[in-house]
Structures are given as structure tokens and as C-alpha cells.
Coordinates of C-alpha atoms in Angstrom, one line a residue:
M1 CA 17.1 216.9 -13.6
R2 CA 19.7 217.6 -16.2
N3 CA 19.8 221.5 -16.3
I4 CA 19.0 221.9 -20.1
W5 CA 17.4 225.1 -19.1
K6 CA 20.6 226.8 -19.2
L7 CA 20.0 227.1 -22.8
V8 CA 17.0 229.3 -22.4
G9 CA 18.2 232.9 -23.5
T10 CA 20.6 231.5 -25.9
G11 CA 18.3 231.3 -28.7
A12 CA 18.6 227.9 -29.1
I13 CA 15.9 227.1 -26.7
A14 CA 14.0 230.2 -25.4
L15 CA 11.1 229.1 -23.3
S16 CA 8.7 231.8 -22.6
L17 CA 7.1 232.3 -19.5
A18 CA 4.1 233.8 -21.0
T19 CA 0.8 231.9 -20.6
G20 CA -0.4 231.6 -24.1
A21 CA -1.7 233.6 -27.1
P22 CA -5.2 235.2 -26.7
A23 CA -7.9 233.0 -27.4
A24 CA -9.7 233.2 -30.6
A25 CA -12.5 235.8 -30.4
Q26 CA -15.3 234.6 -28.7
N27 CA -18.3 235.5 -30.6
N28 CA -21.4 233.7 -32.3
A29 CA -20.2 233.8 -35.7
A30 CA -19.4 230.1 -37.0
E31 CA -17.1 231.6 -39.7
P32 CA -13.6 230.2 -39.0
P33 CA -10.6 232.8 -39.0
A34 CA -8.1 233.1 -42.0
P35 CA -5.1 231.0 -41.4
N36 CA -2.1 233.0 -40.6
G37 CA 0.6 230.5 -42.4
R38 CA 0.8 227.2 -43.9
V39 CA 3.2 224.2 -43.6
A40 CA 3.6 221.7 -46.3
D41 CA 4.9 218.5 -44.2
L42 CA 4.4 218.7 -40.4
R43 CA 6.3 215.5 -40.4
I44 CA 3.9 213.3 -38.5
G45 CA 5.6 210.0 -37.5
D46 CA 5.6 207.0 -35.2
A47 CA 6.8 209.0 -32.2
D48 CA 3.6 211.4 -32.5
Y49 CA 0.7 210.8 -30.0
T50 CA -2.5 210.8 -32.2
L51 CA -6.2 209.7 -32.2
G52 CA -8.2 208.6 -34.8
N53 CA -7.7 207.1 -38.4
A54 CA -4.4 207.5 -39.7
G55 CA -5.9 207.9 -43.3
A56 CA -8.4 210.4 -42.5
A57 CA -8.8 213.2 -45.1
V58 CA -8.3 215.8 -42.4
T59 CA -5.6 216.0 -40.0
I60 CA -5.3 218.2 -36.9
V61 CA -2.0 219.0 -35.4
E62 CA -2.2 220.8 -32.1
Y63 CA 0.8 222.6 -30.2
A64 CA -0.2 223.4 -26.5
S65 CA 1.2 224.0 -23.2
L66 CA -0.3 222.2 -20.1
T67 CA 0.2 225.6 -18.1
C68 CA -1.4 227.6 -20.7
P69 CA -4.9 228.4 -19.8
H70 CA -6.3 229.2 -23.4
C71 CA -5.0 225.4 -24.1
A72 CA -7.1 224.2 -21.1
S73 CA -10.1 226.1 -22.6
F74 CA -9.9 224.6 -26.0
H75 CA -9.4 221.0 -24.5
T76 CA -12.2 221.1 -22.2
T77 CA -14.7 223.2 -24.5
V78 CA -13.8 222.4 -27.9
L79 CA -11.7 219.4 -28.4
P80 CA -14.4 216.9 -26.7
D81 CA -16.9 217.4 -29.2
V82 CA -14.6 217.7 -32.1
K83 CA -13.4 214.2 -31.1
K84 CA -17.0 212.9 -30.7
E85 CA -17.9 214.3 -33.9
F86 CA -15.1 213.9 -36.0
V87 CA -12.1 211.9 -34.8
D88 CA -14.1 208.8 -33.2
T89 CA -16.0 208.6 -36.4
G90 CA -12.8 208.3 -38.5
K91 CA -13.0 211.5 -40.5
V92 CA -10.4 213.4 -38.6
R93 CA -7.2 212.6 -37.3
Y94 CA -5.6 214.2 -34.2
V95 CA -2.1 214.8 -33.3
Y96 CA -1.1 216.1 -30.0
R97 CA 2.3 217.9 -29.6
D98 CA 3.9 219.6 -26.7
F99 CA 5.1 223.2 -26.6
P100 CA 5.9 223.8 -22.9
L101 CA 6.0 227.6 -21.9
D102 CA 7.5 227.0 -18.7
R103 CA 9.3 224.3 -16.4
I104 CA 6.1 223.1 -14.8
A105 CA 4.4 222.6 -18.3
L106 CA 7.7 220.6 -19.3
A107 CA 7.3 218.5 -16.1
A108 CA 3.6 217.8 -16.9
A109 CA 4.2 216.9 -20.3
M110 CA 6.9 214.7 -19.3
T111 CA 4.7 212.9 -16.7
A112 CA 2.1 212.3 -19.4
R113 CA 4.7 210.5 -21.8
C114 CA 5.9 208.5 -18.6
A115 CA 2.4 207.3 -18.1
G116 CA 2.7 205.2 -21.5
R117 CA 1.0 205.6 -24.8
D118 CA -2.2 203.8 -23.6
S119 CA -2.6 206.3 -20.8
F120 CA -0.9 209.4 -22.4
F121 CA -4.4 211.2 -23.6
G122 CA -6.1 210.3 -20.2
F123 CA -3.2 212.2 -18.3
I124 CA -3.4 215.0 -20.7
D125 CA -7.1 215.5 -20.3
T126 CA -6.7 215.1 -16.6
F127 CA -4.1 217.9 -16.4
Y128 CA -5.9 220.3 -18.7
A129 CA -9.3 219.9 -16.4
A130 CA -7.7 220.2 -13.1
Q131 CA -5.0 222.9 -14.4
A132 CA -6.3 225.7 -12.3
Q133 CA -5.6 223.7 -9.3
W134 CA -2.4 221.8 -9.6
S135 CA -0.6 224.7 -12.0
R136 CA -1.3 227.4 -9.4
A137 CA -0.6 225.4 -6.1
S138 CA 2.0 226.7 -3.8
N139 CA 4.3 223.7 -4.9
P140 CA 3.1 222.7 -8.7
I141 CA 5.4 219.9 -9.0
V142 CA 3.9 217.9 -5.6
A143 CA 0.4 218.7 -6.8
L144 CA 1.3 217.5 -10.2
G145 CA 2.7 214.4 -8.5
N146 CA -0.4 213.9 -6.3
L147 CA -2.6 214.1 -9.5
A148 CA -0.3 211.4 -11.2
R149 CA -0.8 209.2 -8.3
L150 CA -4.4 209.3 -8.7
G151 CA -4.0 208.2 -12.4
G152 CA -2.1 205.1 -11.0
M153 CA 1.5 206.3 -11.3
S154 CA 3.6 205.6 -8.4
Q155 CA 5.7 208.3 -6.7
E156 CA 8.8 206.2 -7.4
T157 CA 8.0 206.5 -11.2
F158 CA 6.9 210.1 -11.1
D159 CA 10.1 211.2 -9.4
A160 CA 12.1 209.0 -11.9
C161 CA 10.2 210.5 -14.9
L162 CA 11.3 214.0 -13.8
Q163 CA 14.9 212.7 -14.0
N164 CA 14.7 211.1 -17.5
N165 CA 16.8 213.1 -19.7
D166 CA 15.6 211.4 -23.0
I167 CA 12.3 212.2 -22.6
Q168 CA 13.0 215.8 -21.4
N169 CA 15.0 216.4 -24.5
A170 CA 12.4 214.9 -26.8
I171 CA 10.2 217.3 -25.7
L172 CA 12.3 220.5 -25.9
Q173 CA 13.6 219.2 -29.5
Q174 CA 10.0 219.1 -30.4
R175 CA 9.5 222.7 -29.2
L176 CA 12.6 223.8 -30.9
E177 CA 11.6 222.3 -34.1
A178 CA 7.9 223.9 -33.8
S179 CA 9.6 227.3 -33.3
N180 CA 12.3 227.1 -36.3
D181 CA 10.5 225.1 -38.6
F182 CA 6.9 225.8 -38.3
K183 CA 7.1 229.3 -36.8
I184 CA 5.1 228.5 -33.6
E185 CA 5.0 231.4 -31.5
S186 CA 2.1 230.9 -29.1
T187 CA -0.2 228.3 -27.7
P188 CA -2.6 226.9 -28.6
T189 CA -1.5 226.7 -32.4
I190 CA -3.1 224.3 -34.4
F191 CA -2.8 223.3 -38.0
V192 CA -5.7 222.0 -39.9
N193 CA -4.4 220.1 -43.0
G194 CA -1.5 222.4 -42.9
A195 CA -3.1 225.5 -42.4
K196 CA -2.1 227.3 -39.3
Y197 CA -4.3 229.0 -36.6
S198 CA -2.8 230.7 -33.9
G199 CA -4.7 231.0 -30.9
G200 CA -7.1 228.0 -31.4
M201 CA -10.7 228.5 -32.6
T202 CA -14.3 228.2 -31.1
L203 CA -16.2 224.9 -31.4
D204 CA -18.5 226.4 -34.1
Q205 CA -15.6 227.8 -36.2
L206 CA -13.7 224.6 -36.0
R207 CA -16.9 222.5 -36.9
T208 CA -17.3 224.7 -39.8
L209 CA -14.0 224.4 -41.1
L210 CA -13.8 220.6 -40.9
S211 CA -17.0 220.2 -42.5
R212 CA -15.9 222.1 -45.6
L213 CA -12.7 220.4 -45.8
L214 CA -14.8 217.1 -45.6
T215 CA -17.2 218.1 -48.1
K216 CA -14.3 219.0 -50.5
N217 CA -12.9 215.3 -50.0

């Protein structure tokens, strides 16, 4: 793989080795937190990986890292119900964007993209569901490759994927843009119609927020 990681520490692309932001406060309150920023235009385009109705009244854009435990929690305990209730019913559009916190997260993000658009979200869901196993293995890349093969990707395709400079640079460019233009500092960070929420939300909080926005529309 091209050593683009030499950019780390120069200020151009500084990938933190942190594991993510603290999760949103876990309590029984369904009241969503106040947003900590707002972006008028998140520039959603054809290159994005999306689910749901492109013309939905509400759009969620998530920035996440595949090695972030709080992202895994959001994807396994919150997002499935949000997809079922709001995305699959055409009320909400969901956009996933990579914000890799380390080299292993970058490799996983590259692998999901190499799987193709039809399989992308299946790989993302699998990587989050099994995150504790592959990301903490003695050799995470080997463990990641084993998981990719279970999803139908050959070892040859996996190896070639990790050498794909175009895919690597596209992910790192997306992260750089997120940091510079949208002030992303931690994962998960979600935008709901442009309002920024760092650290994610509980299911009840996000459900309440989405229901309020949909009522207004």
C-alpha cells in the first residue's frame, strides 16, 4: 500500500488513534441533545453510500470508524430500528461516510468499498457486529480478510483491495474534508438535516428527533 500515512502528523491528514468519542449519555430520557453545530450543505453526491428515499424530508449523514466501539454500538443497537422505522418506509435517507481513526479502520473501509455497492452495507454491518473479534485479533488484517472471505470476497481480491490507491485516497480525502469543512473530531458524529450531533444518540433520542422533524414536514 502506498505510504500515504506519512501525512499523519503534518496537519494535512492527522488520523487519531483514539477509539472514538464517548457515547451519548445513556439514560431513559427520550429528549435528544442540543446540536453542537450545523452545516448548510453536506454535499451529498453519487459517490456517497446511501439507503432510503433520495427525496425524503429528513437526511441522516453519519461519520464513523469501523474500529470505534461506540460506532459499533450505534450500528448494532440504534441504527437497525431507525432503518426499519424510518429509512425502509421512505421517511428518512441515510448516508454513511468513513472517518477512519486508524490504519485498521481504513483497511476495513477499503474492503467494504471493494465488495461493491450491492454488498457494501452488508460488509459494514458485519464488520460492526464482529468488531470485537477481528479488530482485537493478534493480526487484525488477517482476521479482516477471513471475515471478508465469509462474505464472498476472494483472498486475491482482498489483497488487491488493500493495494488500491484510488480507494484509499478517496477515503482519506473524505476524512480530510470532514475535518476541515464540517469540523468532525470524533466518531460517531451524525448530522440530521444538517444539525450536528457528536457521539451519537440513543434509539429513543434519535426516534424523538426524527419524529419531530417529520411532523414539521
